Short mmCIF file of C-alpha atoms in Angstrom, two decimals:
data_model
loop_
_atom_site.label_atom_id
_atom_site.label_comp_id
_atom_site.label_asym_id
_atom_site.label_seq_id
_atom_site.Cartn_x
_atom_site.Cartn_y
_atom_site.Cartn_z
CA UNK A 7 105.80 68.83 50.45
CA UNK A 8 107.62 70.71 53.34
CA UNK A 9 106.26 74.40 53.68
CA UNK A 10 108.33 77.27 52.80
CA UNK A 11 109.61 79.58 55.67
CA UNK A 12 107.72 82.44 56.72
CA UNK A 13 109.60 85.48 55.73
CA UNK A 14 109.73 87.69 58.56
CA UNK A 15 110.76 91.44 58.66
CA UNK A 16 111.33 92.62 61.79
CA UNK A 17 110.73 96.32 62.34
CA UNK A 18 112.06 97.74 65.60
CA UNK A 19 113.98 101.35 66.15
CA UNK A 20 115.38 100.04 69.35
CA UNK A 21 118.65 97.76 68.33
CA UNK A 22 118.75 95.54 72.06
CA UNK A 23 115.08 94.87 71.03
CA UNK A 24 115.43 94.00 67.61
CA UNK A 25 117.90 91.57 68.21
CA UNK A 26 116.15 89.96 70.69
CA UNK A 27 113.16 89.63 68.06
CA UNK A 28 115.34 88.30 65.52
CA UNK A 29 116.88 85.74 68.33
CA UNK A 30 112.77 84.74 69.36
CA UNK A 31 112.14 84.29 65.76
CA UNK A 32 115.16 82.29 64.68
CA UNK A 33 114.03 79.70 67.69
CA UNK A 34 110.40 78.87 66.30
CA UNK A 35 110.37 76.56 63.51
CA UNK A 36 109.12 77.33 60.31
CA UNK A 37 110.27 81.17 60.46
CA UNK A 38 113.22 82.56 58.86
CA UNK A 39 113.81 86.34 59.06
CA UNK A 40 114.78 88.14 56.05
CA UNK A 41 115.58 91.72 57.36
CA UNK A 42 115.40 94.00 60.44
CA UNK A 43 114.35 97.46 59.69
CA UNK A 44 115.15 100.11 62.27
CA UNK A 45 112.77 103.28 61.12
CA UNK A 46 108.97 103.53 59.48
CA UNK A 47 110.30 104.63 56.29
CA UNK A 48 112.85 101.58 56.14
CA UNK A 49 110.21 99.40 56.94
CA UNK A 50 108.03 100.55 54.33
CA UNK A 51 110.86 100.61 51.72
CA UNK A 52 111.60 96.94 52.53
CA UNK A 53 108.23 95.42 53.14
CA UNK A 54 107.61 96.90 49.18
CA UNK A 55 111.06 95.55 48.03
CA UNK A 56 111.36 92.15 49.54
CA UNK A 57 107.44 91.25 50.07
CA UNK A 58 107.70 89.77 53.63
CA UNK A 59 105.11 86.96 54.42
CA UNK A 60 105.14 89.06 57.64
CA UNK A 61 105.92 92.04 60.06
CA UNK A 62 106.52 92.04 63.42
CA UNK A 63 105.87 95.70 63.56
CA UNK A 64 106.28 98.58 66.40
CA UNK A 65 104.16 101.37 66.68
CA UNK A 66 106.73 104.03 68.09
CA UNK A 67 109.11 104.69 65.35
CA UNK A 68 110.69 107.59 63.85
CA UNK A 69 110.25 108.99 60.13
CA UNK A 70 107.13 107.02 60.42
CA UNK A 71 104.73 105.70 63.35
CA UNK A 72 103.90 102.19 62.59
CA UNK A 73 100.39 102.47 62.08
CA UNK A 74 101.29 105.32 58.95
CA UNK A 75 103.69 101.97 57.51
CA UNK A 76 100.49 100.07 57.75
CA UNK A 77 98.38 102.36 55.91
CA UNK A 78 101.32 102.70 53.58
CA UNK A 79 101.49 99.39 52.69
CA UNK A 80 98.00 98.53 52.31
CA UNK A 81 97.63 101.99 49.82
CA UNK A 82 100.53 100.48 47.81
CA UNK A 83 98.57 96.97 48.20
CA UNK A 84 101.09 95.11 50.36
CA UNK A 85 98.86 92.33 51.32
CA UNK A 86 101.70 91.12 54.03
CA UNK A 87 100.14 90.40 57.38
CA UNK A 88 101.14 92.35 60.54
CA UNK A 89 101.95 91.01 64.02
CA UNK A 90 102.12 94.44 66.44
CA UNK A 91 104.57 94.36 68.64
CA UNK A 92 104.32 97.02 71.03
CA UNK A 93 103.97 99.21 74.02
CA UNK A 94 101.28 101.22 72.59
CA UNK A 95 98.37 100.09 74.67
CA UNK A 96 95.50 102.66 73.77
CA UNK A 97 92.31 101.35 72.41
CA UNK A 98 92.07 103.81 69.85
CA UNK A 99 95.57 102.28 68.25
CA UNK A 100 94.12 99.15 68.76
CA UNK A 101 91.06 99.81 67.25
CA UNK A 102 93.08 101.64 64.09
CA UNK A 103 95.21 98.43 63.99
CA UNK A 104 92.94 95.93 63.47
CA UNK A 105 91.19 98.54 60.64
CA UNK A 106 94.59 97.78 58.71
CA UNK A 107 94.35 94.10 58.96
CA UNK A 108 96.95 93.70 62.09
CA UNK A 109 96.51 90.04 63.01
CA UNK A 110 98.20 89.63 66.33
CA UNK A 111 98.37 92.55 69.10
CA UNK A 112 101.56 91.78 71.39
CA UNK A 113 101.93 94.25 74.11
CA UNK A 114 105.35 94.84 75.43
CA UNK A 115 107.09 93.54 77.28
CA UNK A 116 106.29 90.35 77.23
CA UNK A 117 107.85 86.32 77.76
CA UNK A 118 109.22 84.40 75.21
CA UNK A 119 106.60 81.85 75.27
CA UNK A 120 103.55 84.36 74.45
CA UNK A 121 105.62 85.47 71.72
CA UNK A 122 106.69 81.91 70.41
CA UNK A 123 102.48 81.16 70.86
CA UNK A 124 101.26 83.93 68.75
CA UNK A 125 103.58 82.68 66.00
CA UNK A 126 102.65 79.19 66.57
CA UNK A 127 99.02 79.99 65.96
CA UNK A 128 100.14 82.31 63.27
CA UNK A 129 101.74 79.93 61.54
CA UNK A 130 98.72 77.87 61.36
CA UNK A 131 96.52 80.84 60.17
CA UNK A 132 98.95 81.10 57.01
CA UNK A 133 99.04 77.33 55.88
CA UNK A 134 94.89 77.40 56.13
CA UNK A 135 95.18 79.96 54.30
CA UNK A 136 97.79 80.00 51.78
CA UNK A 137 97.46 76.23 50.88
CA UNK A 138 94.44 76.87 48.45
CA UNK A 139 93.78 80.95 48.63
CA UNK A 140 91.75 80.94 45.24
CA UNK A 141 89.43 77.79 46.70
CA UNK A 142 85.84 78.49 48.39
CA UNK A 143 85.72 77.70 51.95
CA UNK A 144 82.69 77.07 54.21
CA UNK A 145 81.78 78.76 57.21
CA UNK A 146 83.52 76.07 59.37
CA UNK A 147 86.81 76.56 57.92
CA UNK A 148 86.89 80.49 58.26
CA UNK A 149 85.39 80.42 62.09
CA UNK A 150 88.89 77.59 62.45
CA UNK A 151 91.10 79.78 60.73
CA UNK A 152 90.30 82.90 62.34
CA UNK A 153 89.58 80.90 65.87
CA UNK A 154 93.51 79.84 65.93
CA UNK A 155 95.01 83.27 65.97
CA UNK A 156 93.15 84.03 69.38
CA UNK A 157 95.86 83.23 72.35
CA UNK A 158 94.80 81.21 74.80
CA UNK A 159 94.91 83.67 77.25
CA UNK A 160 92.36 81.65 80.24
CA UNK A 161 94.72 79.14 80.20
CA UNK A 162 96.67 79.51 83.31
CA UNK A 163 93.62 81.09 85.22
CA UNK A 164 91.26 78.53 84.04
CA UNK A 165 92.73 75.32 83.12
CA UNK A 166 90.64 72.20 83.75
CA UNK A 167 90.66 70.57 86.74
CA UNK A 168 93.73 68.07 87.38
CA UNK A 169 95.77 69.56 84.29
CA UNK A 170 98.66 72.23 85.11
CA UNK A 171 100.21 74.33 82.84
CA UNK A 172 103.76 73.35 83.58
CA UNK A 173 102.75 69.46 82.75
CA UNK A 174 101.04 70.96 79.72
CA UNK A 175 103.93 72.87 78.67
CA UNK A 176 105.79 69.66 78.48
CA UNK A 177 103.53 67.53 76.41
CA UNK A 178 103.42 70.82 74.05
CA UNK A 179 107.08 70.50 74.14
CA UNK A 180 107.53 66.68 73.70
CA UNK A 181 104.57 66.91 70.92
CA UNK A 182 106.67 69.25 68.78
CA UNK A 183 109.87 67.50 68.67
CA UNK A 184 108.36 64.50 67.62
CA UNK A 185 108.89 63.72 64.21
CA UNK A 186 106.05 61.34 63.62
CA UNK A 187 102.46 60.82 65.42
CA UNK A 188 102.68 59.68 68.60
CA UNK A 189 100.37 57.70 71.00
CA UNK A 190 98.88 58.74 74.88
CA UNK A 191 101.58 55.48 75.97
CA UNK A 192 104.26 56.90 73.75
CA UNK A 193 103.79 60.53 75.88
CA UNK A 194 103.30 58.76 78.63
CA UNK A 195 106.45 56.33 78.70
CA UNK A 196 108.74 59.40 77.87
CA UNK A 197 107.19 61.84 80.14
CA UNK A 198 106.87 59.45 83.07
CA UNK A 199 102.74 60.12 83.56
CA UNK A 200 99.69 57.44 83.50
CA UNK A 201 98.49 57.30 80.01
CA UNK A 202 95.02 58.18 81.07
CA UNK A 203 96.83 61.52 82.12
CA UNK A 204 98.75 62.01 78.99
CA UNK A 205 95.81 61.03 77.41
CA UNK A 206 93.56 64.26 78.50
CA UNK A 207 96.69 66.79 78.15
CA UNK A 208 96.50 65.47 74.20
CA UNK A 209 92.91 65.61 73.93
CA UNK A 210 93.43 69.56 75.63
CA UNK A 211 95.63 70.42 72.77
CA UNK A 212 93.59 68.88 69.97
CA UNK A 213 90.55 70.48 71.10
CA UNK A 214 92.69 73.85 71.36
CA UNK A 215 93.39 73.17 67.45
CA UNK A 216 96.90 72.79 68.53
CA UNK A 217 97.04 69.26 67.97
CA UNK A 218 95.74 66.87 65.15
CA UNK A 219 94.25 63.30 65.89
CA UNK A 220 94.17 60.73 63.67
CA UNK A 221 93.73 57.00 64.30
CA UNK A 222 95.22 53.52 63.30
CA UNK A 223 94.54 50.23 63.49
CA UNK A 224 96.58 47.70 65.31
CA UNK A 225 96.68 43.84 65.32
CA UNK A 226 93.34 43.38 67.42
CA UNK A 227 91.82 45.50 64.80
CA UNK A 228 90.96 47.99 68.09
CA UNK A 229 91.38 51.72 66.57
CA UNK A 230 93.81 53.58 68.78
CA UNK A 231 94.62 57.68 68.63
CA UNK A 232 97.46 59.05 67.35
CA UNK A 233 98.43 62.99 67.70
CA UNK A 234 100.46 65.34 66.01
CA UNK A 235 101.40 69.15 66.99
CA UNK A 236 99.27 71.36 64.57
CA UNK A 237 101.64 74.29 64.62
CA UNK A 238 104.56 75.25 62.97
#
């Protein structure tokens, strides 16, 4: 069964902004946004109307500051979640934030790829948790769910040895266009690399959560990996 879009409601008073947000948004797979609200009291008004499966929310806004909208919604019982996305830096707002169930903290500015990661790992957060929301869980599946929303921000400044970011970037590219499992040789026939190389940039991700691994069994009856992207 192919997953329904994440709604997205994109709250933003500055209009160059919010159509940049829309723009991220519309490039990551498995979001769709279904309104841009330029003021608190919009936001609130729409968030209640349309039931967003998310808000990508800023703090400075007028009629309403964006931590007010979150205590609106969750007195109305708006059980949306919240992505901040923001210049407001203090750690009393952040503190306040994550006391209304914010998820993600984005601090403006900031690139297009640490936006397009905290919806990636969003985006896994909501299919562990929508996919059976009345079942009980064990403590191993909470600690994963709630593990994949933290960014990976060590990565650059403390990436094994012998793996870079840009070659990691690629496989994370390559990995996500891929429309069935592929293999370390498949990676590392289309990326150009040894496939003991391609091999520990796949084994990065699926330890990151951000890939899967499964394996299958070829003629010789020798088990071999197979990965898939994990994200949206």
């Amino acid at each position: 069964m192919v997953d329904e879009p994440i709604r997205t409601l994109i709250v933003e008073d500055d209009a160059l902004l919010a159509d940049a947000h829309r723009l991220y948004v519309e490039r990551v797979p498995g979001f769709t946004v279904c309104g841009v609200a330029r003021s608190g009291t919009q936001a609130l008004r729409m968030a209640l109307a349309d039931r967003p499966d998310l808000l990508l929310l800023d703090f400075y806004l007028p009629g309403m500051t964006g931590l007010e909208v979150c205590r609106a919604l969750r007195a109305h019982g708006a059980t949306a979640d919240i992505i901040a996305v923001t210049s407001a830096r203090d750690l009393a707002t952040v503190r306040a934030a994550v006391s209304y169930g914010v998820v993600q903290y984005l601090v403006k500015p900031f690139s297009f790829a640490a936006f397009r990661q905290r919806l990636e790992r969003y985006a896994v957060f909501h299919r562990r948790t929508t996919a059976d929301p009345a079942g009980p869980v064990g403590q191993d599946e909470v600690d994963s769910a709630l593990a994949v929303l933290r960014p990976d921000t060590a990565r650059s400044a403390h990436q094994p040895k012998g793996l870079s970011t840009a070659t990691l970037d690629t496989v994370v590219a390559y990995l996500r266009s891929a429309p069935n499992p592929v293999s370390a040789d498949d990676v590392a026939e289309e990326l150009g690399m040894a496939r003991v190389t391609a091999r520990r940039y796949l084994e990065r991700l699926t330890g990151q959560r951000l890939a899967t691994r499964t394996q299958r069994y070829g003629r010789s009856g020798r088990p071999g990996n197979l990965y898939r992207w994990n994200g949206a």
